[in-house]
Amino acid sequence: MSAALLEKIQTLKKQRNAVILAHNYQPGEIQDIADFTGDSLGLSVQAAQTDAEVIVFCGVLFMAETAAILSPHKTVLLPDKHAGCPMADMINARQLRELKDQHPEALVVCYVNSTAKVKALSDYCCTSGNALELVSSLPAEREIIFVPDKNLGGFIIDQTGRDMILWPGYCSTHMRILAADVLTVREEHPNARVLAHPECSPDVRAIADELLSTGGMLKFVKTTDVSEFIIATENGIIHSLQNQNPDKRFYPATEKAMCPNMKKISLEKVAWALEDMQYQITVPEPICSDARQSLDRMLQVIPE
Ligand code: 13P
Ligand code: SF4
């Protein structure tokens, strides 16, 4: 890593009055230069609150779009315009409209991993960090449509006992983590606790000790006496876990849990983003205002 490049980023950041936000799945060197790292919920809160004029979003498109919706007067930059989320693209506005027509009385909850158009058609947005609280707060007699992640949706159903209509979307990175992988690593490290993300398959969720968002994992590890962990989520989070807990040990459930889109961001691209003010992410009206309503309702539900 070049010191000159790091200095260039710091200088440009000051010149542009910019803040760098990075998701917990970002490459380690990006997490290290970020002003704030976090899960989708934490990053949404930061995006809504920052005083900076420019937000460099080191993550994927739906996250930058969320920042643009919450801060419409700021410039939001995504350093690689091709960093998308395949799960977010598994349902589009037409498909959601058709589903709503089939269930006209249902409330629509969308995972934040969704397009701005899908958020605009939803009543509530949620992240893996507040999904349980959010769904639990909805009136018991109302039908709920949950899109696009069938695994996060299945986790909410298991935990709350609330039935929901699920869209069959999924995260291909989390689906690469197999229960057999977790069991193999557990045999090698029998004292380790298995921390899995709710985007994992039902088989992995069934053998996990804790099901947590990435932010939830960071909090849990800090406060428990346990010292070894098997991590069943995108492996980028191990960088923060290890930095924040140097005396504890972390084992990835599989080396295959690598999100190719999250890894498209590099230090060079962050520098170029600040230099050329690219790639600007904007959300047109009325989609922006409609989507903001579902995000505002979500931001009122922050887990304990
Ligand atoms: P969280 O960091 O909110 O748990 O999100 C996981 C994810 O897959 C983001 O793309
Ligand atoms: Fe999307 Fe999965 Fe990558 Fe998250 S880890 S950005 S859900 S593909």
Tab-separated table of N, CA and C and ligand atoms in Angstrom, residues 23-25 38-41 60 62-63 85 111 113 127-129 171 174 197 199 212-215 262, ligand 1:
chain	number	residue	atom	x	y	z
A	23	HIS	N	-18.596	-0.329	4.365
A	23	HIS	CA	-19.308	-1.472	4.941
A	23	HIS	C	-18.310	-2.478	5.510
A	24	ASN	N	-18.783	-3.257	6.481
A	24	ASN	CA	-17.928	-4.250	7.142
A	24	ASN	C	-17.376	-5.321	6.200
A	25	TYR	N	-17.908	-5.438	4.980
A	25	TYR	CA	-17.406	-6.438	4.029
A	25	TYR	C	-16.332	-5.875	3.102
A	38	GLY	N	-19.310	0.082	9.276
A	38	GLY	CA	-20.470	-0.423	9.983
A	38	GLY	C	-21.315	-1.338	9.139
A	39	ASP	N	-22.454	-1.724	9.732
A	39	ASP	CA	-23.425	-2.537	8.991
A	39	ASP	C	-24.371	-1.591	8.250
A	40	SER	N	-25.308	-2.166	7.530
A	40	SER	CA	-26.179	-1.334	6.692
A	40	SER	C	-26.953	-0.321	7.522
A	41	LEU	N	-27.370	-0.731	8.720
A	41	LEU	CA	-28.139	0.184	9.564
A	41	LEU	C	-27.254	1.336	10.044
A	60	VAL	N	-21.842	-1.153	-1.918
A	60	VAL	CA	-22.469	-1.461	-3.212
A	60	VAL	C	-23.594	-0.461	-3.497
A	62	PHE	N	-26.865	-0.248	-3.784
A	62	PHE	CA	-28.064	0.059	-2.981
A	62	PHE	C	-27.704	0.884	-1.750
A	63	MET	N	-26.478	0.721	-1.241
A	63	MET	CA	-26.054	1.483	-0.064
A	63	MET	C	-25.832	2.949	-0.425
A	85	CYS	N	-25.511	-5.250	-6.187
A	85	CYS	CA	-25.837	-6.379	-5.299
A	85	CYS	C	-26.824	-7.262	-6.058
A	111	TYR	N	-36.124	-5.434	2.477
A	111	TYR	CA	-34.760	-5.427	3.010
A	111	TYR	C	-34.052	-4.255	2.355
A	113	ASN	N	-31.313	-4.142	1.147
A	113	ASN	CA	-30.663	-4.648	-0.067
A	113	ASN	C	-31.719	-4.739	-1.172
A	127	THR	N	-33.141	-3.512	7.931
A	127	THR	CA	-31.830	-4.130	7.705
A	127	THR	C	-31.822	-5.423	8.523
A	128	SER	N	-30.751	-6.200	8.395
A	128	SER	CA	-30.701	-7.419	9.214
A	128	SER	C	-30.570	-7.037	10.692
A	129	GLY	N	-30.114	-5.797	10.962
A	129	GLY	CA	-29.932	-5.355	12.345
A	129	GLY	C	-31.231	-4.970	13.042
A	171	CYS	N	-28.833	-14.180	-1.338
A	171	CYS	CA	-27.477	-13.669	-1.568
A	171	CYS	C	-26.596	-14.834	-1.994
A	174	HIS	N	-23.638	-15.597	0.460
A	174	HIS	CA	-23.992	-16.339	1.688
A	174	HIS	C	-24.427	-17.774	1.375
A	197	HIS	N	-24.793	-15.062	9.650
A	197	HIS	CA	-25.655	-13.955	9.218
A	197	HIS	C	-27.007	-14.543	8.810
A	199	GLU	N	-28.685	-13.999	6.344
A	199	GLU	CA	-28.761	-14.257	4.898
A	199	GLU	C	-28.312	-15.675	4.554
A	212	LEU	N	-26.757	-13.068	13.591
A	212	LEU	CA	-26.548	-11.640	13.844
A	212	LEU	C	-26.214	-10.896	12.553
A	213	SER	N	-26.578	-9.611	12.520
A	213	SER	CA	-26.085	-8.741	11.441
A	213	SER	C	-24.584	-8.566	11.650
A	214	THR	N	-23.894	-7.960	10.688
A	214	THR	CA	-22.444	-7.797	10.877
A	214	THR	C	-22.162	-6.883	12.073
A	215	GLY	N	-22.984	-5.854	12.233
A	215	GLY	CA	-22.815	-4.962	13.389
A	215	GLY	C	-23.069	-5.719	14.684
A	262	MET	N	-18.467	-6.286	-3.391
A	262	MET	CA	-17.866	-5.517	-2.292
A	262	MET	C	-16.370	-5.327	-2.541
B	1	13P	P1	-25.399	-6.049	7.369
B	1	13P	O1	-24.031	-5.479	7.454
B	1	13P	O2	-26.417	-4.992	7.622
B	1	13P	O3	-25.539	-7.230	8.268
B	1	13P	O4	-25.649	-6.450	5.831
B	1	13P	C1	-25.204	-7.583	5.212
B	1	13P	C2	-25.108	-7.460	3.733
B	1	13P	O5	-25.159	-8.425	3.029
B	1	13P	C3	-24.885	-6.198	3.119
B	1	13P	O6	-24.792	-6.392	1.762
